PDB file of C-alpha atoms in Angstrom:
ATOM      1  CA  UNK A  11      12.421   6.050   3.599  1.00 47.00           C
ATOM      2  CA  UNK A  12       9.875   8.523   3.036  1.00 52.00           C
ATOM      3  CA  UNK A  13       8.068   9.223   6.114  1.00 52.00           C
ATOM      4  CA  UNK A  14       6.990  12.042   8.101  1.00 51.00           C
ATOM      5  CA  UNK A  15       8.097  11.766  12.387  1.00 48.00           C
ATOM      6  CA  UNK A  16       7.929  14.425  15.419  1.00 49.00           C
ATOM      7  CA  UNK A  17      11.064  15.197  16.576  1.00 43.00           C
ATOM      8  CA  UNK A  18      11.182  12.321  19.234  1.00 42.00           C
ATOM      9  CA  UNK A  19       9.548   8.382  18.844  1.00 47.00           C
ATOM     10  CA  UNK A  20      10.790   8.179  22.408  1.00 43.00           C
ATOM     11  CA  UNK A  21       8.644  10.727  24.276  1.00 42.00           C
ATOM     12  CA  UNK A  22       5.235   9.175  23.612  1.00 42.00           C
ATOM     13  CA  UNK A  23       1.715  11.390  25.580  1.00 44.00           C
ATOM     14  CA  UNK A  24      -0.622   9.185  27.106  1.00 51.00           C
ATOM     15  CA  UNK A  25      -2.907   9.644  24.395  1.00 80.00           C
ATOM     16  CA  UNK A  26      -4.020   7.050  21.368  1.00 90.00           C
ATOM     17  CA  UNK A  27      -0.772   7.122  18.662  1.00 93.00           C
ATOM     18  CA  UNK A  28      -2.689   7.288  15.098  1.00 95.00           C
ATOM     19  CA  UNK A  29      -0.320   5.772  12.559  1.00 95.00           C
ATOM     20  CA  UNK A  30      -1.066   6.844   8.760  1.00 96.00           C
ATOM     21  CA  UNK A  31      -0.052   3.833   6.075  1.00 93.00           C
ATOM     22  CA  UNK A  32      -0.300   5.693   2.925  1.00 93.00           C
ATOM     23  CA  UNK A  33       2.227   5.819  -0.063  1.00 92.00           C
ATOM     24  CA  UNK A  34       0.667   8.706  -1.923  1.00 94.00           C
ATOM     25  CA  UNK A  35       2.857  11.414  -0.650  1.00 96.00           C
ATOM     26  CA  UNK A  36       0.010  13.892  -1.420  1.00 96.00           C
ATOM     27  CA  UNK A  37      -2.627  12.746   0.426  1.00 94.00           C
ATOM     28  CA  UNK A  38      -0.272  11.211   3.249  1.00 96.00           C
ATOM     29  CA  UNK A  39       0.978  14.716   4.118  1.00 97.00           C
ATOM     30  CA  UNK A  40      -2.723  16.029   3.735  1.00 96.00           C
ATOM     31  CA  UNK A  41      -4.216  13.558   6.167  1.00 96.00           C
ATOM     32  CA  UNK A  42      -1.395  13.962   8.383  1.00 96.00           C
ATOM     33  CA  UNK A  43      -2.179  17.777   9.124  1.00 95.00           C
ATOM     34  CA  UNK A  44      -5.763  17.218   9.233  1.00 95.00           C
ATOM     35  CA  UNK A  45      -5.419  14.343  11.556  1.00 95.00           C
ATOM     36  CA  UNK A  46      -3.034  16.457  14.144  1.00 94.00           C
ATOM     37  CA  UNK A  47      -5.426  19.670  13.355  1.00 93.00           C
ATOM     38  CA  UNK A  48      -8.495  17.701  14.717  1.00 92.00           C
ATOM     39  CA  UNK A  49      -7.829  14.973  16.765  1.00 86.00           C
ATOM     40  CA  UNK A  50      -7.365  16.517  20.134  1.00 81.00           C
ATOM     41  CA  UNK A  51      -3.655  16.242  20.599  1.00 80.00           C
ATOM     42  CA  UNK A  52      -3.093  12.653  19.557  1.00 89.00           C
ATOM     43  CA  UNK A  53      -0.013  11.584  18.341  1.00 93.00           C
ATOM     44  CA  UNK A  54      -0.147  11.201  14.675  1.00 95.00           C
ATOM     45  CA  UNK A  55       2.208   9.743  12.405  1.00 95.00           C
ATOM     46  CA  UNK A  56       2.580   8.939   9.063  1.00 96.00           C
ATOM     47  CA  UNK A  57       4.623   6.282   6.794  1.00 95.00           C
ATOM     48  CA  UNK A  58       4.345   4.779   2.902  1.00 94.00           C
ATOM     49  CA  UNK A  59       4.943   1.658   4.039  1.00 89.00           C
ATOM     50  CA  UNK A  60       4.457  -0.802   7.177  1.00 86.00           C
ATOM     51  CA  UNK A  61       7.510  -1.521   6.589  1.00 87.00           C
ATOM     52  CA  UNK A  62       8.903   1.839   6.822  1.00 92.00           C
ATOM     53  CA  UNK A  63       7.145   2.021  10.264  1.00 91.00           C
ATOM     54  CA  UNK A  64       8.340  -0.873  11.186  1.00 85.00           C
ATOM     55  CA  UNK A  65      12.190   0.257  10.863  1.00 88.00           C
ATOM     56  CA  UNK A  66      11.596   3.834  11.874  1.00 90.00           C
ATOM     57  CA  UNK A  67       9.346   2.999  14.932  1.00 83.00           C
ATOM     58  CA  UNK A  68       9.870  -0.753  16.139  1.00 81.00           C
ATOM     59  CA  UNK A  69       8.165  -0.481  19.672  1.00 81.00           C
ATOM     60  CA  UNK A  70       5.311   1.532  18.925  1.00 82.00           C
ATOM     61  CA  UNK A  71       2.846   3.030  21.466  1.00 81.00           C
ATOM     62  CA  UNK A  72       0.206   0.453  23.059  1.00 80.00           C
ATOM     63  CA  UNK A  73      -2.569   2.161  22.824  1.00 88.00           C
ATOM     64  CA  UNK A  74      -2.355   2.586  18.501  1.00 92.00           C
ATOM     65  CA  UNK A  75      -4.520   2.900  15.866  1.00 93.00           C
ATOM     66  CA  UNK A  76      -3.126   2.019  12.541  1.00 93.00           C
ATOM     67  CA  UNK A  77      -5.261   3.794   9.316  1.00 93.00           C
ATOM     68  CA  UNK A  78      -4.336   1.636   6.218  1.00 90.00           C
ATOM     69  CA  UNK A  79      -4.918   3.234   2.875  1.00 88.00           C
ATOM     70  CA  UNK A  80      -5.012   0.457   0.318  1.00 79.00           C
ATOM     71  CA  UNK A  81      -5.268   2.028  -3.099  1.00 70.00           C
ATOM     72  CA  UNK A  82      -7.225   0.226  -5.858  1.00 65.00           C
ATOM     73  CA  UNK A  83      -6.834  -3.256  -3.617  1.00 62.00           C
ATOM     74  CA  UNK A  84      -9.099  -5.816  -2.018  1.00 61.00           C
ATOM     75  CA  UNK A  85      -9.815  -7.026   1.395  1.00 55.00           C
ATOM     76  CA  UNK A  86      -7.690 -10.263   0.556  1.00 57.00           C
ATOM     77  CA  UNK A  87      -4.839  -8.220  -0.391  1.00 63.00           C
ATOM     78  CA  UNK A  88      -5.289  -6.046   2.881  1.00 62.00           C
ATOM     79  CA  UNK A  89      -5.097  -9.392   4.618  1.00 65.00           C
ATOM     80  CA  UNK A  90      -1.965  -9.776   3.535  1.00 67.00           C
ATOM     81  CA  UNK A  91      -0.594  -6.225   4.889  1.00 65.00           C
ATOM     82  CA  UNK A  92      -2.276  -6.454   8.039  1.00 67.00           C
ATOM     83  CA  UNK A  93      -0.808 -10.090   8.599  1.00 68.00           C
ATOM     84  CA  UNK A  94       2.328  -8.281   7.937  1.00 65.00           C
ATOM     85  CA  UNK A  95       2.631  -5.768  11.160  1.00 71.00           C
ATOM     86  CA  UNK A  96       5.473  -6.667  13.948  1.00 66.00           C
ATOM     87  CA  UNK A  97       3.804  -9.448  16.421  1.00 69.00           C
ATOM     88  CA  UNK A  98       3.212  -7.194  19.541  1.00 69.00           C
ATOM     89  CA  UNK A  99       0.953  -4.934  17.070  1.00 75.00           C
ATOM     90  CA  UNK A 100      -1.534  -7.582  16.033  1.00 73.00           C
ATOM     91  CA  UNK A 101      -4.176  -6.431  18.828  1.00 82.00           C
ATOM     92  CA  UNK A 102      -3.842  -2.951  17.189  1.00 88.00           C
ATOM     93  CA  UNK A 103      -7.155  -2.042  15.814  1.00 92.00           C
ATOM     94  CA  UNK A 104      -6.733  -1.296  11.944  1.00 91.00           C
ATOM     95  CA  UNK A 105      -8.959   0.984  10.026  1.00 94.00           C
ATOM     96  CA  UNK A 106      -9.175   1.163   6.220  1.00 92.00           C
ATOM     97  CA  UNK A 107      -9.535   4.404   3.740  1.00 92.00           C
ATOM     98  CA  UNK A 108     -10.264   3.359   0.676  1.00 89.00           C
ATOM     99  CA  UNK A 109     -12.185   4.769  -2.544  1.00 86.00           C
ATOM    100  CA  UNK A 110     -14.232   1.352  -2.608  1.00 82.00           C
ATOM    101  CA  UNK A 111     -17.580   1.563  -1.379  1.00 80.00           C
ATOM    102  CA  UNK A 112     -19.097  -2.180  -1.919  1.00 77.00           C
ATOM    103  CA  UNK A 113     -20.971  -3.613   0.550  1.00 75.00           C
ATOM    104  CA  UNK A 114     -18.772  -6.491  -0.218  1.00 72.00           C
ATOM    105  CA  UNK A 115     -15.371  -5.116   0.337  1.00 78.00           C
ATOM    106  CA  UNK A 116     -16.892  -3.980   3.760  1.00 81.00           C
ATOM    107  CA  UNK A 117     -17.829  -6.816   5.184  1.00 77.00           C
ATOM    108  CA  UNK A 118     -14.825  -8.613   3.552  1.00 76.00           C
ATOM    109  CA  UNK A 119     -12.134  -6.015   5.488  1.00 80.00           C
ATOM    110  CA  UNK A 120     -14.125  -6.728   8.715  1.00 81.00           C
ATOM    111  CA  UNK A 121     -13.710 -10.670   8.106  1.00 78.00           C
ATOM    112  CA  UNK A 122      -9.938 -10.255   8.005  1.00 77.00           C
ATOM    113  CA  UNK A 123      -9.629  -8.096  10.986  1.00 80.00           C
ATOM    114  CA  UNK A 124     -10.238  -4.531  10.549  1.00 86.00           C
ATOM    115  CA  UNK A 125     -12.011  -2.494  12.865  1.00 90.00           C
ATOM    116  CA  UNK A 126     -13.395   0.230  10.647  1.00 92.00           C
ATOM    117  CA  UNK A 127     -13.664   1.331   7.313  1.00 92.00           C
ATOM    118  CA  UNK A 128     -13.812   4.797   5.938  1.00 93.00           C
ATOM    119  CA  UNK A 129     -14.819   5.733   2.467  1.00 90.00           C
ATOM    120  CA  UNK A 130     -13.874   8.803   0.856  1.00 90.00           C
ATOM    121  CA  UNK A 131     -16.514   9.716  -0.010  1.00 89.00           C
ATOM    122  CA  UNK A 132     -17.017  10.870   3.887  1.00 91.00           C
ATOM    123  CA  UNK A 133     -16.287  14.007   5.334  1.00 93.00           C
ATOM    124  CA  UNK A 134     -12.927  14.690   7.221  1.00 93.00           C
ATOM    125  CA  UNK A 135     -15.377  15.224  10.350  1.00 93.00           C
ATOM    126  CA  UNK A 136     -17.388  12.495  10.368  1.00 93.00           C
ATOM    127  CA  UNK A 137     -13.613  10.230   9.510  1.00 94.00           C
ATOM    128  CA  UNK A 138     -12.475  11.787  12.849  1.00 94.00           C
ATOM    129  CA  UNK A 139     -15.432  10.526  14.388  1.00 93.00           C
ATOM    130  CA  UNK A 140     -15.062   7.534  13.058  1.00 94.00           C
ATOM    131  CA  UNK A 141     -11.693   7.095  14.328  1.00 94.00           C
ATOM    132  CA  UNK A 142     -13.054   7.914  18.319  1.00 92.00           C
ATOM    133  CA  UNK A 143     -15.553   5.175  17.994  1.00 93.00           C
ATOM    134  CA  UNK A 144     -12.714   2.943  17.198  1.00 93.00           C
ATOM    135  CA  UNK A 145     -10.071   4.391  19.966  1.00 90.00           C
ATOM    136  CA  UNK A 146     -13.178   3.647  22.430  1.00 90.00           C
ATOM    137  CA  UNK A 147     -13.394   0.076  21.725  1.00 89.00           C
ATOM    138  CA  UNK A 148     -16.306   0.304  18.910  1.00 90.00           C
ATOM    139  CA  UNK A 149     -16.545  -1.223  15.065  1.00 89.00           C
ATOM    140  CA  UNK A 150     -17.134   1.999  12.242  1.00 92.00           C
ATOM    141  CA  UNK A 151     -19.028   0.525   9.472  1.00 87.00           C
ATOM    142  CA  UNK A 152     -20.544   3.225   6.760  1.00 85.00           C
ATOM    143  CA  UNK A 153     -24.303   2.556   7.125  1.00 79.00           C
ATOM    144  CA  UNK A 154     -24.630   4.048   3.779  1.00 74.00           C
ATOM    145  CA  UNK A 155     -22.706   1.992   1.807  1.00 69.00           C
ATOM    146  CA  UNK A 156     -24.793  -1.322   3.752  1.00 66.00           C
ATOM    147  CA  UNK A 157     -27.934  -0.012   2.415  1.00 65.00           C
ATOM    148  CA  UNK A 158     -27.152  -0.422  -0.999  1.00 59.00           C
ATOM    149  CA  UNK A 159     -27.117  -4.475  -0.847  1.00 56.00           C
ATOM    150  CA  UNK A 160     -29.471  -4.264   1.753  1.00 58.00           C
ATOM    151  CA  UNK A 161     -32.465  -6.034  -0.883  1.00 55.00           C
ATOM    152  CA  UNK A 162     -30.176  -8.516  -1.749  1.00 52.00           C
ATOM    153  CA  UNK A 163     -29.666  -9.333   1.937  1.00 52.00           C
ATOM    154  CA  UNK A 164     -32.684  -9.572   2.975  1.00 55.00           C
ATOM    155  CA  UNK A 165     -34.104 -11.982  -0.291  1.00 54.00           C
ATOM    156  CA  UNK A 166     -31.440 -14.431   0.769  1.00 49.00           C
ATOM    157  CA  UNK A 167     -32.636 -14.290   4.374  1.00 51.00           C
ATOM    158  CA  UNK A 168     -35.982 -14.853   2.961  1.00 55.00           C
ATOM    159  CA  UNK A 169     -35.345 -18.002   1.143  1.00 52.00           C
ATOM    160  CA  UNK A 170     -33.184 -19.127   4.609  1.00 52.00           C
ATOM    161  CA  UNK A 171     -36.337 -18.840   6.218  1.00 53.00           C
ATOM    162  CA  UNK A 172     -38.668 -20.416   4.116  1.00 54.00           C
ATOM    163  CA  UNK A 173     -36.471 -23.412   3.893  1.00 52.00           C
ATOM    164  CA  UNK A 174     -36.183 -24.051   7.544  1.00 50.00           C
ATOM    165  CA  UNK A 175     -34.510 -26.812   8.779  1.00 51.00           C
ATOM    166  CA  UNK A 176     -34.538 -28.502   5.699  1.00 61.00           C
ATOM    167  CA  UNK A 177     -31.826 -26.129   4.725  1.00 74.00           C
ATOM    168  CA  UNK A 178     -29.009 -27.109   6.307  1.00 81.00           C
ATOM    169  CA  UNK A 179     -27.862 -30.818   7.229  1.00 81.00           C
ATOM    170  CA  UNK A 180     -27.291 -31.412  11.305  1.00 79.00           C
ATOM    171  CA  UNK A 181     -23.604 -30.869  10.994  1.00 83.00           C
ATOM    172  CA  UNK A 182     -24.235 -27.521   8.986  1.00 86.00           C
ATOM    173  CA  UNK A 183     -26.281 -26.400  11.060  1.00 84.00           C
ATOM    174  CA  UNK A 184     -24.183 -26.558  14.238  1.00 85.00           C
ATOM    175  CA  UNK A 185     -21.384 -24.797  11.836  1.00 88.00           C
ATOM    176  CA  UNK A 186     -23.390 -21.988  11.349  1.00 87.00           C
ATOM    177  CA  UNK A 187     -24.366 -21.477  14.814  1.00 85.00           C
ATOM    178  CA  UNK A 188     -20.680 -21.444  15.515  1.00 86.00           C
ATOM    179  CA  UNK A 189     -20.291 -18.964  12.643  1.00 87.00           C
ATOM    180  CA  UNK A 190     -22.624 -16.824  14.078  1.00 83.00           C
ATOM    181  CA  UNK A 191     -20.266 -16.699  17.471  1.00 83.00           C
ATOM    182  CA  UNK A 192     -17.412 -15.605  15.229  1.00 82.00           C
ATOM    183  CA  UNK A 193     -15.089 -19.032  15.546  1.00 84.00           C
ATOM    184  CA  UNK A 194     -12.184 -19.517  14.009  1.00 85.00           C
ATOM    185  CA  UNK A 195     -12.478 -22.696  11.838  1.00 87.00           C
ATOM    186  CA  UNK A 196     -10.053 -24.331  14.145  1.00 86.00           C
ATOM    187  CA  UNK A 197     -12.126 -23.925  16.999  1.00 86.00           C
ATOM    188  CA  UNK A 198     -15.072 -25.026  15.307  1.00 88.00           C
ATOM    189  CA  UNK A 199     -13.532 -28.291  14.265  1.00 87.00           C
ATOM    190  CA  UNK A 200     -11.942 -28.601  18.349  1.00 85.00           C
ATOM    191  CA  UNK A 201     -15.844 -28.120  19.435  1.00 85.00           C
ATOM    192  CA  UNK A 202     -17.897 -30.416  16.921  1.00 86.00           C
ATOM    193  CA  UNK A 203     -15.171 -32.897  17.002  1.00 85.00           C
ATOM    194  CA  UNK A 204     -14.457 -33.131  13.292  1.00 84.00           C
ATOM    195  CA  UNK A 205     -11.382 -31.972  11.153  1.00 87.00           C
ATOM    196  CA  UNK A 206     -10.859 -28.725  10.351  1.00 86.00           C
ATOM    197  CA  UNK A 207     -11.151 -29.400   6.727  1.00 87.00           C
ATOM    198  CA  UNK A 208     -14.061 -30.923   7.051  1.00 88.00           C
ATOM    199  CA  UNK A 209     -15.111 -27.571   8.935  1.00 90.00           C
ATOM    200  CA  UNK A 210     -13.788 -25.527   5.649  1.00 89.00           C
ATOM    201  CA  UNK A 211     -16.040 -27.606   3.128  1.00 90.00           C
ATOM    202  CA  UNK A 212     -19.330 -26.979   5.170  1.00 89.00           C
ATOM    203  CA  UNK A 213     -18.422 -24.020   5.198  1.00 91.00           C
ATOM    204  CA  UNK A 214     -18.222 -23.615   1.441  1.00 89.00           C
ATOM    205  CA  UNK A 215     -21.429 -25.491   0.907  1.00 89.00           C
ATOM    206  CA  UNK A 216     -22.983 -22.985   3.645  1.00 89.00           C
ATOM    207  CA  UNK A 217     -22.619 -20.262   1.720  1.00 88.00           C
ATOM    208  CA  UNK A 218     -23.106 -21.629  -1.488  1.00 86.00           C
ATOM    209  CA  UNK A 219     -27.052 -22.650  -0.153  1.00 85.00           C
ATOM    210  CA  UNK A 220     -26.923 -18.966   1.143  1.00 84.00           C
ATOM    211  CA  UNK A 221     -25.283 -17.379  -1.826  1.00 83.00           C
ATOM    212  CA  UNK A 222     -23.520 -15.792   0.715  1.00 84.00           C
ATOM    213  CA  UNK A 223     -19.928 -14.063   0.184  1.00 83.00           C
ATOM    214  CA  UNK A 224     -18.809 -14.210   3.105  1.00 86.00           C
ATOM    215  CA  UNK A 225     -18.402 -15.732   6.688  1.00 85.00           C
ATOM    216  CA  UNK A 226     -19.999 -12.179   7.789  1.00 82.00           C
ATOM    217  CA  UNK A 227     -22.964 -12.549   5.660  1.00 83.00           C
ATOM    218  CA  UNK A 228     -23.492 -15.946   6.691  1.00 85.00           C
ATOM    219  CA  UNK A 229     -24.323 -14.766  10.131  1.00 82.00           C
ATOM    220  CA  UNK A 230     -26.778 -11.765   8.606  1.00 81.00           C
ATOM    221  CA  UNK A 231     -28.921 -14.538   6.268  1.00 80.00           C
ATOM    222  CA  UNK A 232     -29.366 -16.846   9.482  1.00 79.00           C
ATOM    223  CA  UNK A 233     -30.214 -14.412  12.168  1.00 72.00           C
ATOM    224  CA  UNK A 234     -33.930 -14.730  11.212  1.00 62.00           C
ATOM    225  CA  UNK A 235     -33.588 -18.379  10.911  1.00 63.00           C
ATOM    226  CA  UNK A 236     -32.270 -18.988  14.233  1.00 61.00           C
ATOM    227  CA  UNK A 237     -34.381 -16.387  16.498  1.00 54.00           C
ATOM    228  CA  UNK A 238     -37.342 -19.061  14.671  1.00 52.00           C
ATOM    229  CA  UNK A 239     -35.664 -22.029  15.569  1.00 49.00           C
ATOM    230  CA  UNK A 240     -34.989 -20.093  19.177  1.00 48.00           C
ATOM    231  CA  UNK A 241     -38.964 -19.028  19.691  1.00 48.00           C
ATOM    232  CA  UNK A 242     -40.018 -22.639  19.208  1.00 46.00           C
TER     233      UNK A 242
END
């Protein structure tokens, strides 16, 4: 197990625990320094693997932020590692490094859980601010990798808008207001009485009408739509 520990798990500070997953032993060991250099004292820790935390630290600090560094792979895949931390870390907030700076892979990480994402392309400073935001209770989203699909945003809100009601059927429309909230789809289908496949296909025909690619964009395109529907 390659992984880098102080010399005691069991004497933990009452500070935030910032646990590194990163299997490039390069930039594992770099972050690590830089993290404990600039983070005020935090504990830091680093590991290749969840897995390897898992076994070398298996009742990990409550208040714990856990960086994931998912090299060359997609939100979906991410899904998958987050899905795979020990049960009494799945309120941990996670925050992703990656080199990927779509607007899509974004909004994609925050649909599957994550509470921040940090580009590379960043500075080590403004990562480290990025990481307070999240230890205070916040969301970090790079407002500079938004802007880039910001046109295509707002042309699909356009068309949402000019549409109107006529864009949505009854049921749809009470989906997306419930998509807006942030439901799961099995709440959704608890509180419009309906199954929760049924919930899943309006939800695919949602953002099909949208051309939305995710649940997260869904909510962006109708904003305008419903502050209308709201006014009058």
């Amino acid at each position: 197990m390659d992984a880098i520990l102080p010399a005691s798990l069991s004497v933990r500070p009452s500070t935030t625990t910032i646990i590194i997953i990163e299997p490039r032993t390069l930039i594992r060991d770099c972050l690590l320094q830089s993290l404990r250099a600039l983070t005020n004292g935090d504990t830091v820790l680093a590991f290749a693997t969840v897995e390897d935390w898992r076994v070398a630290d298996p009742q990990p600090a409550p208040n714990t932020i856990i960086l994931l560094c998912p090299v060359g792979r997609k939100a979906k895949d991410v899904d998958e590692e987050i899905n795979v931390l020990p049960d009494g870390c799945k309120h941990m907030p996670v925050v992703l490094l990656s080199d990927i700076e779509e607007a899509e892979q974004i909004l994609d990480a925050l649909d599957h859980g994550a509470r921040g994402y940090i580009p590379t392309s960043m500075s080590l400073d403004v990562a480290v601010e990025a990481l307070h935001l999240v230890k205070a209770g916040g969301v970090f989203v790079p407002a500079s990798s938004l802007i880039s699909s910001r046109r295509s945003i707002e042309e699909h809100a356009q068309t949402a808008k000019n549409h109107g009601n006529s864009l949505f059927t009854v049921r749809q429309a009470a989906v997306v207001g419930a998509l807006r909230q942030g439901k799961a789809n099995k709440r959704i289908a608890y509180e419009l009485n309906m199954q929760e496949s049924t919930v899943k296909v309006h939800v695919r025909n949602i953002m099909r009408k949208l051309k939305a690619k995710n649940r997260t964009e869904v909510a962006v395109l109708t904003h305008e739509l419903f502050l209308k529907g709201d006014d009058g």
